[in-house]
Short mmCIF file of C-alpha atoms and ligand atoms in Angstrom, two decimals:
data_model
loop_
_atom_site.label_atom_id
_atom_site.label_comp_id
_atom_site.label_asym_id
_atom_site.label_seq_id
_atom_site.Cartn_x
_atom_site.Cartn_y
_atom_site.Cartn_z
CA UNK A 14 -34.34 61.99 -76.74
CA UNK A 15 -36.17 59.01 -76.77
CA UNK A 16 -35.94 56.07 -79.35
CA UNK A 17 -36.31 52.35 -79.18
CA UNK A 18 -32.94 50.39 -78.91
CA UNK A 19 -32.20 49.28 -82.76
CA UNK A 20 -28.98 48.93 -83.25
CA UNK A 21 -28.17 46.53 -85.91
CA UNK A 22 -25.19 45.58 -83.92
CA UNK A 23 -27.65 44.09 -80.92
CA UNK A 24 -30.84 43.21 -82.68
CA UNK A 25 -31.35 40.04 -84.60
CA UNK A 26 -34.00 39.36 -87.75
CA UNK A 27 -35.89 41.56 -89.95
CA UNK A 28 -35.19 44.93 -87.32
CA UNK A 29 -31.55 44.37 -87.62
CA UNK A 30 -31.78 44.55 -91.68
CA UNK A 31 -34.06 47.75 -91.65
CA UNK A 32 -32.04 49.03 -88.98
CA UNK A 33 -29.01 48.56 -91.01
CA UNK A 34 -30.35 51.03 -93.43
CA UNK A 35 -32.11 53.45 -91.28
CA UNK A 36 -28.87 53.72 -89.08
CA UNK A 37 -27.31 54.28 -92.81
CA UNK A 38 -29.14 57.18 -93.87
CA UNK A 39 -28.97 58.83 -90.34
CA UNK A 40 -25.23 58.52 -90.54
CA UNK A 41 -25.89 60.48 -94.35
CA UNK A 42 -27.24 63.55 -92.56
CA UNK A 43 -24.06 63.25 -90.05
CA UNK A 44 -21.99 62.97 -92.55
CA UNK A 45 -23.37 66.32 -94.41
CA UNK A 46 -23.16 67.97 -91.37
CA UNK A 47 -19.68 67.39 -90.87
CA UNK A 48 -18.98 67.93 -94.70
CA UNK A 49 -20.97 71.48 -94.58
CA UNK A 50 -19.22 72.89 -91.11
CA UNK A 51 -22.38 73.37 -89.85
CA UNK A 52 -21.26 73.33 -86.36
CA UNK A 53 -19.16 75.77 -86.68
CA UNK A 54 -22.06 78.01 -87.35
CA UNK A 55 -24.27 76.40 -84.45
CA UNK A 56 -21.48 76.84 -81.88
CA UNK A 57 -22.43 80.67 -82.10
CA UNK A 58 -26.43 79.91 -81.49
CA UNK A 59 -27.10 81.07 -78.18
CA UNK A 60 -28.34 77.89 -75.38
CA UNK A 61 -31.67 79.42 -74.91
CA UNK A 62 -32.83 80.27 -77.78
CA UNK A 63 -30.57 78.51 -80.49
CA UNK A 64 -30.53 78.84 -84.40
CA UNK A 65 -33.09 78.56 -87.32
CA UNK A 66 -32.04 77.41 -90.51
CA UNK A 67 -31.82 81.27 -91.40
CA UNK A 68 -29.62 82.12 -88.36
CA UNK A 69 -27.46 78.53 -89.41
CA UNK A 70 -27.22 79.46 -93.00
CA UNK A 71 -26.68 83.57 -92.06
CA UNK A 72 -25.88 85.62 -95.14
CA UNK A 73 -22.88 83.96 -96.55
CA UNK A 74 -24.57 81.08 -98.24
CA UNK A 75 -28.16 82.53 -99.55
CA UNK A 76 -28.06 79.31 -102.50
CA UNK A 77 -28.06 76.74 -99.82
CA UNK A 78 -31.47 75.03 -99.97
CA UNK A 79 -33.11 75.38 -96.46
CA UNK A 80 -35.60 73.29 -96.59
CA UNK A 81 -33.03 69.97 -96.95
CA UNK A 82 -30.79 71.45 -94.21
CA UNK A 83 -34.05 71.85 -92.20
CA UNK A 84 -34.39 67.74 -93.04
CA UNK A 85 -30.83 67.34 -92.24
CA UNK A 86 -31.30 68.71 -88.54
CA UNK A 87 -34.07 66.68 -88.04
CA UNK A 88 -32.31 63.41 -88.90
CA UNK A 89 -29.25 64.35 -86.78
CA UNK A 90 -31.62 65.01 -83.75
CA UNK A 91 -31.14 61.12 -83.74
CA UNK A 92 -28.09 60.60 -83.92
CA UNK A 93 -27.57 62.66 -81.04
CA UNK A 94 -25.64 65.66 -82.74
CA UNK A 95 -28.51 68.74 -82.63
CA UNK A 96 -31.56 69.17 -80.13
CA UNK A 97 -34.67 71.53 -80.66
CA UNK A 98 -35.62 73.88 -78.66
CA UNK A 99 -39.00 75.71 -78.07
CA UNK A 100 -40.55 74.36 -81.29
CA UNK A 101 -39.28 72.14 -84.01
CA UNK A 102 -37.29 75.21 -86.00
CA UNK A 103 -35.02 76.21 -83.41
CA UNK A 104 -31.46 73.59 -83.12
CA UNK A 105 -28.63 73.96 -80.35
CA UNK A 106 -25.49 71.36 -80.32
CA UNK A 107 -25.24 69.11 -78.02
CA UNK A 108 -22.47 68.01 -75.59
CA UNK A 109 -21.37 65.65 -78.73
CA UNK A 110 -22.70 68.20 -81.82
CA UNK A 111 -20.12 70.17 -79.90
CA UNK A 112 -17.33 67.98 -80.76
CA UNK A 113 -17.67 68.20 -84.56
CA UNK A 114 -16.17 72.22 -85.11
CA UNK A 115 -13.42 72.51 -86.85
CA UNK A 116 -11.09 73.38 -84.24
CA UNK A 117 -12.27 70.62 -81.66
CA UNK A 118 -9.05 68.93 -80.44
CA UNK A 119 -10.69 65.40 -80.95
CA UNK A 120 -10.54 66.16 -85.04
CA UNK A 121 -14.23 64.15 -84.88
CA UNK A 122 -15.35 65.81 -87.96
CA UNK A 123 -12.15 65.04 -90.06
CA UNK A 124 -13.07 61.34 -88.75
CA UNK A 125 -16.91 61.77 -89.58
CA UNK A 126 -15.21 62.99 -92.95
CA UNK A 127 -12.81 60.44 -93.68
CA UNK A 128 -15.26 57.39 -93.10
CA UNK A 129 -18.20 58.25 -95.27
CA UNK A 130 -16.19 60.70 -97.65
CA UNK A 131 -16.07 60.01 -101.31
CA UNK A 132 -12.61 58.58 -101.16
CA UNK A 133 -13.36 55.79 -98.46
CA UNK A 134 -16.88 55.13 -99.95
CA UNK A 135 -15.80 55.14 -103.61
CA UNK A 136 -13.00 52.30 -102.75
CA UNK A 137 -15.34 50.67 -99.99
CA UNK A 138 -17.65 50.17 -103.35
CA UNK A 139 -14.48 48.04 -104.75
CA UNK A 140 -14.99 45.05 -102.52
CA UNK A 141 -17.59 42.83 -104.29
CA UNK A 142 -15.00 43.35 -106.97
CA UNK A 143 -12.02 42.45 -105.14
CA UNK A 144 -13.16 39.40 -103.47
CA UNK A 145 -14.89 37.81 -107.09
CA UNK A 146 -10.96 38.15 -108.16
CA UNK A 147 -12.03 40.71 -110.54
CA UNK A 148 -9.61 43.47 -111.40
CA UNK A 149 -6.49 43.88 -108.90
CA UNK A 150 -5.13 46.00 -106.53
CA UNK A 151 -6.65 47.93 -103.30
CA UNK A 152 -9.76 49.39 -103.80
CA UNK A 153 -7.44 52.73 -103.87
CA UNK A 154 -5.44 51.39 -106.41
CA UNK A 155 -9.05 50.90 -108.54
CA UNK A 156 -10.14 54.26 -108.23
CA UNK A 157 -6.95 56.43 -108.67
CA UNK A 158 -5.37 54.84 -111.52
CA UNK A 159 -2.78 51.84 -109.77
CA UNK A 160 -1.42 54.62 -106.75
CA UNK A 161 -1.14 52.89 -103.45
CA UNK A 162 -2.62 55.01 -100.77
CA UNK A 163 0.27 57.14 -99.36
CA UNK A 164 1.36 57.63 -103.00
CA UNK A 165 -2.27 59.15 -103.55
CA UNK A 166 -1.65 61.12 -100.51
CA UNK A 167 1.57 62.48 -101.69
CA UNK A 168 -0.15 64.16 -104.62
CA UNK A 169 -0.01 67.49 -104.35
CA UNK A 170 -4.07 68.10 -104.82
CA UNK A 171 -4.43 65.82 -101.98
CA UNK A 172 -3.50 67.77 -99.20
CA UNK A 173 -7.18 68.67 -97.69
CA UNK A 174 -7.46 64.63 -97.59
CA UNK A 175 -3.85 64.62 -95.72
CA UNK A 176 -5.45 66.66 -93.31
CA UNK A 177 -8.92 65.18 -92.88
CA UNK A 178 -7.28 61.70 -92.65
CA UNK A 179 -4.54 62.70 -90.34
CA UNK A 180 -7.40 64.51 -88.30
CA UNK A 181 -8.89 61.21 -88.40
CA UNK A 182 -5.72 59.23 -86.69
CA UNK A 183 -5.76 61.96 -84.17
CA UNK A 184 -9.78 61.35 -83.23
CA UNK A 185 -8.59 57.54 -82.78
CA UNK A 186 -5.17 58.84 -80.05
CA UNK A 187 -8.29 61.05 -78.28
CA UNK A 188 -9.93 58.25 -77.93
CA UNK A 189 -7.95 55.89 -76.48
CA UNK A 190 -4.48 57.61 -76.11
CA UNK A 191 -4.45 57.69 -72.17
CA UNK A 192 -5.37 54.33 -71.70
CA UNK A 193 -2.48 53.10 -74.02
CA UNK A 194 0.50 54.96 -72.60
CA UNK A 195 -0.99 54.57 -68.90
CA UNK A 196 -0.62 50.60 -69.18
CA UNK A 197 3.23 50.90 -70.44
CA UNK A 198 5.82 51.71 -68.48
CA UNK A 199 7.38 53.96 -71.65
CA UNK A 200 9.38 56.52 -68.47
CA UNK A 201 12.05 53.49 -69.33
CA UNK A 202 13.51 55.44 -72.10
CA UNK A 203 15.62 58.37 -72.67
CA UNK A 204 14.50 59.01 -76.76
CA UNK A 205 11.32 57.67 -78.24
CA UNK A 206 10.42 57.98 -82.11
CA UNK A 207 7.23 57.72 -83.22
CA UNK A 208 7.68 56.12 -86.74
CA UNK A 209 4.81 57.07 -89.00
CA UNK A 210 3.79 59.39 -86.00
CA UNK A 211 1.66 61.75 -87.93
CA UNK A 212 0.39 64.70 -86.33
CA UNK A 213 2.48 63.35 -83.26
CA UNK A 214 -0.59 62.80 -80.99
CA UNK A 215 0.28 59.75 -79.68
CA UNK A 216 3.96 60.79 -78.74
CA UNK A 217 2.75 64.35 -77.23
CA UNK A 218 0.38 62.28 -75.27
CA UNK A 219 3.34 59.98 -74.22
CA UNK A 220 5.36 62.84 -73.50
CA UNK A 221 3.11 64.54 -71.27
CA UNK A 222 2.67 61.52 -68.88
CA UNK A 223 6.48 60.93 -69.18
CA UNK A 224 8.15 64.07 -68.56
CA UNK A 225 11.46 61.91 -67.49
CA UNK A 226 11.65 61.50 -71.47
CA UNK A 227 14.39 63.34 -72.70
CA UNK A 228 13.55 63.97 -76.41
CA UNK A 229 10.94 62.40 -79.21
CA UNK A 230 10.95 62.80 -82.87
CA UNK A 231 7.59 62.52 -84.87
CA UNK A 232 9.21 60.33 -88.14
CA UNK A 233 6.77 60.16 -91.17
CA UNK A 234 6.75 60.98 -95.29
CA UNK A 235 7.71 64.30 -96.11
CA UNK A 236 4.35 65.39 -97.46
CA UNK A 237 2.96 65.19 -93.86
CA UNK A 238 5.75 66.59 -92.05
CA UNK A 239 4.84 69.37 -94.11
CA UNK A 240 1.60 69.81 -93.09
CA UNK A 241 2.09 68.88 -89.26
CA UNK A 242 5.74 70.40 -88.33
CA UNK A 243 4.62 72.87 -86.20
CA UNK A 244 4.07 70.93 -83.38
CA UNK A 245 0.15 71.65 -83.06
CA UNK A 246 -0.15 68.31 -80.58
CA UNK A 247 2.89 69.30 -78.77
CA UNK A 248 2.15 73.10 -78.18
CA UNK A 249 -1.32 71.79 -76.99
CA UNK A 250 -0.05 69.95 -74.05
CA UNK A 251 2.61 72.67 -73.23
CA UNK A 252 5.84 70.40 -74.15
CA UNK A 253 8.78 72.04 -74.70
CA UNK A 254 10.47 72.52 -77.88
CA UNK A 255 13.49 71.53 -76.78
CA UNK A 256 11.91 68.21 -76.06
CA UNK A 257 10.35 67.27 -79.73
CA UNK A 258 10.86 67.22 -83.24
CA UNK A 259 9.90 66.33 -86.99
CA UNK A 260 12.07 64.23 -88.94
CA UNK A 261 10.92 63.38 -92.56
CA UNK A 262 11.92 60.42 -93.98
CA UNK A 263 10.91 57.06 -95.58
CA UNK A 264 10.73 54.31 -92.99
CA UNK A 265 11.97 51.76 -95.73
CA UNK A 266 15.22 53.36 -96.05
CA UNK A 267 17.03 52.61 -92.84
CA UNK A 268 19.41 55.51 -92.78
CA UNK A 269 16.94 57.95 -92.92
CA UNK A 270 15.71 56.70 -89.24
CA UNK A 271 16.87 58.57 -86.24
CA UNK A 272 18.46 56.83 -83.52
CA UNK A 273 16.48 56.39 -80.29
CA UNK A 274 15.98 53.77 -77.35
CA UNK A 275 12.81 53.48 -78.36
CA UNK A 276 10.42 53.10 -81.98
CA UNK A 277 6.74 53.29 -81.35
CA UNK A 278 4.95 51.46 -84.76
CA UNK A 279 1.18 52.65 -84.17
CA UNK A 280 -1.57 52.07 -86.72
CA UNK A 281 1.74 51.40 -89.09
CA UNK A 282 2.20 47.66 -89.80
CA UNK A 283 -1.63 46.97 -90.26
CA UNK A 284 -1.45 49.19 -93.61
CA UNK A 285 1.51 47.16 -95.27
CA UNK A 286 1.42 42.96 -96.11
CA UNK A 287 3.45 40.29 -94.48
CA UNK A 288 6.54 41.22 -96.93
CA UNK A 289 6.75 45.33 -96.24
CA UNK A 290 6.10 44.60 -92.47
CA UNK A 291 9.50 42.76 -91.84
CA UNK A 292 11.34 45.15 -94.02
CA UNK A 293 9.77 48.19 -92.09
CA UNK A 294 10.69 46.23 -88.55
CA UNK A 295 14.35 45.50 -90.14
CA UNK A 296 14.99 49.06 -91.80
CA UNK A 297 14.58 50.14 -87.75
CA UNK A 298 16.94 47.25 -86.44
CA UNK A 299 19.22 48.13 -89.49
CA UNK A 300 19.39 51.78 -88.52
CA UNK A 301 20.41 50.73 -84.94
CA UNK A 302 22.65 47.87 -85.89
CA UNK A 303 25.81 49.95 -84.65
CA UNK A 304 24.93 51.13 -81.37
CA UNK A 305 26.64 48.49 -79.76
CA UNK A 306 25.85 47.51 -76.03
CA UNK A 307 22.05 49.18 -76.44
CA UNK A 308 19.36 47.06 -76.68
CA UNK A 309 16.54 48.81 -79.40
CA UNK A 310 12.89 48.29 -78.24
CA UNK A 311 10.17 48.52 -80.41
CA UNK A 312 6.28 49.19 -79.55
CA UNK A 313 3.40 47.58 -82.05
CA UNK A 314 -0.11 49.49 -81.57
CA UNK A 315 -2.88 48.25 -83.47
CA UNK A 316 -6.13 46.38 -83.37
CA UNK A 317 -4.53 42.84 -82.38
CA UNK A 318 -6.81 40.07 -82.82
CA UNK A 319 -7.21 38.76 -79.53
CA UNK A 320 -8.20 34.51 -78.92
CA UNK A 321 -12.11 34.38 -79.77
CA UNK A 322 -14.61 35.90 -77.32
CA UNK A 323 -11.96 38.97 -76.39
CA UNK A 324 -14.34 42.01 -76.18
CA UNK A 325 -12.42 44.35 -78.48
CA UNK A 326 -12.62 41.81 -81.63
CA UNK A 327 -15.51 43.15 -83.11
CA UNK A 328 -14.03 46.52 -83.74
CA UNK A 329 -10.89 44.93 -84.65
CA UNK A 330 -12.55 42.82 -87.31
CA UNK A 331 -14.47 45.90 -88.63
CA UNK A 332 -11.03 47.72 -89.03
CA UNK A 333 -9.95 44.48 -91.08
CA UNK A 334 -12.27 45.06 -93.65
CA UNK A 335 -11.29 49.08 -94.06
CA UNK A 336 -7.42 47.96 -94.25
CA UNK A 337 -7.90 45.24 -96.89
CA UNK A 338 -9.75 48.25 -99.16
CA UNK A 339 -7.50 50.43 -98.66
CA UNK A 340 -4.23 49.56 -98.57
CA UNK A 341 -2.69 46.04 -100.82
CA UNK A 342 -3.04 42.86 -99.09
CA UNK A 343 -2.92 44.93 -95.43
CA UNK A 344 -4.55 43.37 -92.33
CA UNK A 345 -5.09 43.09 -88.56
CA UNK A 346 -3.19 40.23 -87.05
CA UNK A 347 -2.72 37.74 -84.17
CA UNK A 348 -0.47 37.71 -81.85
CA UNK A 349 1.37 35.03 -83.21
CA UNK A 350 1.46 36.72 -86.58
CA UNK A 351 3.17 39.31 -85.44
CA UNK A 352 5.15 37.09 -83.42
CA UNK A 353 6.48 35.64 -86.69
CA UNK A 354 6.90 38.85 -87.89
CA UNK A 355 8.94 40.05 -85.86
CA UNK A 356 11.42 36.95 -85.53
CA UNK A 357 11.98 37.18 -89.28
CA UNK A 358 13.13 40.78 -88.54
CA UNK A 359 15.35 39.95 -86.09
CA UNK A 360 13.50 40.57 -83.35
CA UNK A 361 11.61 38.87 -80.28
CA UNK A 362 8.15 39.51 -78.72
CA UNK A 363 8.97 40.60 -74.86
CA UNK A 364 5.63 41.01 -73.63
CA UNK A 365 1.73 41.28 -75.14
CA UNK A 366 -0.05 44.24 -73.49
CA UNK A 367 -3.59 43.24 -73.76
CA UNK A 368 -5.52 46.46 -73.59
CA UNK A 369 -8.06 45.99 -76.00
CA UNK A 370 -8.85 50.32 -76.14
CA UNK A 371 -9.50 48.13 -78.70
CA UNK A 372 -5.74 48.46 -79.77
CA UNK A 373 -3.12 46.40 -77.86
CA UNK A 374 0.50 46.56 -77.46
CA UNK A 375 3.15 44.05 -78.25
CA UNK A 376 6.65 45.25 -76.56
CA UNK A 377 9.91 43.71 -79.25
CA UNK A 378 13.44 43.66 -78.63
CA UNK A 379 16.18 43.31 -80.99
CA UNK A 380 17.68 39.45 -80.55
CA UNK A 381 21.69 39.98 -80.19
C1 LIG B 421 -2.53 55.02 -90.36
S1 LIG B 421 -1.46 56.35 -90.11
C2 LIG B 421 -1.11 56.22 -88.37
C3 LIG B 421 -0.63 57.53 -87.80
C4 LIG B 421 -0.23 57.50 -86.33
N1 LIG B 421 0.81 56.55 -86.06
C5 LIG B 421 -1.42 57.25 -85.46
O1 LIG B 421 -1.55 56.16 -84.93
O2 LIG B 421 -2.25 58.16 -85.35
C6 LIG B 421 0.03 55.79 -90.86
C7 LIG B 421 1.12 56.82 -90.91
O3 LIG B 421 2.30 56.21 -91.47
C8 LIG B 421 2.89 57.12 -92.37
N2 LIG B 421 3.69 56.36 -93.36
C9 LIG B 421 3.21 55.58 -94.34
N3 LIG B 421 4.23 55.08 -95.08
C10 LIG B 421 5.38 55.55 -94.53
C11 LIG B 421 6.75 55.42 -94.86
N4 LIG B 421 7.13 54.65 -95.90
N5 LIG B 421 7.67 56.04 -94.11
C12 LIG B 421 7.26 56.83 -93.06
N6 LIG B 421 5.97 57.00 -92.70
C13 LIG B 421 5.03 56.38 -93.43
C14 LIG B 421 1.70 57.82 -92.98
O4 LIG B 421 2.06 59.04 -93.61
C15 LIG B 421 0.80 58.00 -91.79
O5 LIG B 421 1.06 59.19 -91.10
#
């Protein structure tokens, strides 16, 4: 498929403003795609021949109005999602369209989901608001009545938004998982826990290129332990049960974290202010504050901003702006913030991992 190069990102002027908008209404038909499962339906169209809207829309959903999923397809042809074949009425996935069933292990359509969804776009809306100084709180906190995010999330009629957003963090661990636990040594340690692990992506993926790890515990809130116990990311890889768990818990309350030699923090500090950060980092050096003679190491994984010119800033500036709407007075930091951070925990910066996947790693010890 041909088109001329507009990204707003890399054109400058009047293209990059009307390209701003086209690109936004594109990403509208991506989004309904995602939002309708249509994938799921073209995954069964057959590569020669493909689907019509009839075939897409089978006998299930006569009220669904063909001609505006006909214009749907046709907008998602450019963004790369469906091809026609034959004439303009037959539509096959591509390699990417692919990607967005339900049961792809990248969770893209829970990510598709999450971003334009009606809980990320009503808060997103917020912003104008927040920075005049009028009203307070997250934009969350605007539209759900004060609740900060992972109190809305604890709701019990929030559990399809668990999932899509915890689908989300997985698409990000696809993404960039290898690259992050290929450019640590984490084979060091005997027990890892992954606090605020989620789904436990990120620590199957670490336990699959470290099979000399002994045992890791996914530790998050109880309402997504829940949802996640079962180990989907673990069973996926083929990790033994022996060698994983769930622990439910609330990482502010430092006896309800498991011992281990090692505490991965990933996509965790950049949701909480300067305040909640160094009690989160000193609930874990609490919890371990009796193991004498072990040293406690701690992993930070998150969009660092990197000195000016590093390549991944731009996407770590973009997730800036998502954090400050979503969560209270949450951001991406510097190094050096997090250095300071960390001290007023208790604990030191060993080494910066530069990886810019876009995230980067910062490596912490406890200071005896
Ligand atoms: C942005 S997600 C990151 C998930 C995962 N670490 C990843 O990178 O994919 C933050 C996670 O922290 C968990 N979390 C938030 N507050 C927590 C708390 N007080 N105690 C334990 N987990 C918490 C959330 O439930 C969520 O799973």
């Amino acid at each position: 498929m041909a088109f001329a190069p507009i990204s707003p990102l890399t054109v400058d002027g009047l293209s990059k403003f009307l390209s701003i908008g086209y690109h936004h209404l594109i990403n509208q038909a991506i989004y309904t795609f995602a939002e309708l499962g249509i994938a799921d339906r073209l995954i069964h169209a057959p590569s020669d021949h493909g689907f019509t809207v009839q075939e897409i829309i089978g006998d299930d959903q006569p009220q669904w109005n063909r001609d505006l999923l006909y214009r749907i397809l046709r907008a998602c042809i450019y963004g790369g999602i469906v091809e026609s074949i034959h004439d303009d009425k037959h539509f096959i996935l591509t390699a990417s369209g692919s990607m967005m069933t339900s049961d792809h292990p990248s969770h893209v359509r829970d990510f598709i989901r999450l971003v334009f969804g009606p809980i990320s776009n009503s808060c997103s809306l917020q912003l104008p608001n927040m920075v005049r100084g009028e009203g307070t709180g997250s934009g969350i906190a605007r539209v759900s009545g004060g609740m900060d995010m992972y109190t809305f999330m604890a709701q019990p009629d929030q559990q399809e938004f668990v999932r899509i957003f915890s689908g989300a963090m997985t698409t990000f661990s696809m993404q960039n998982g290898s690259e992050l636990v290929t450019n640590v040594d984490f084979g060091r340690f005997k027990t890892m826990i992954d606090i605020g692990g989620n789904r436990g992506t990120f620590l199957a993926q670490i336990l699959e290129s470290y099979p000399s790890i002994q045992h890791g515990i996914v530790f998050d809130l109880p309402h997504v332990i829940d949802q996640f116990k079962n180990g989907e990311e673990f069973e996926l890889r083929k990790i033994h049960k022996d060698k994983w768990n769930f622990v439910s818990g609330n990482v502010f309350d430092s006896s309800a974290i498991p011992l281990a030699d090692a505490y991965v923090l990933k996509h965790i500090l950049h949701n909480f202010d300067d305040s909640q950060c160094v009690k989160i980092l000193s609930s874990i050096r609490e919890a371990n504050e009796n193991q004498k003679g072990k040293s406690t190491t701690i992993f930070i994984i998150d969009h660092i901003i990197l000195p000016g010119g590093s390549l991944s800033n731009w996407q770590t500036h973009a997730l800036d702006v998502i954090m400050a709407i979503l969560f209270e007075n949450a951001r991406e930091r510097t190094q050096d913030e997090y250095k300071q951070l960390l001290k007023k925990a208790g604990f030191e910066l060993k080494q910066m991992y530069p990886i810019q996947a876009p995230d980067s790693i910062i490596e912490a010890i406890v200071i005896h």
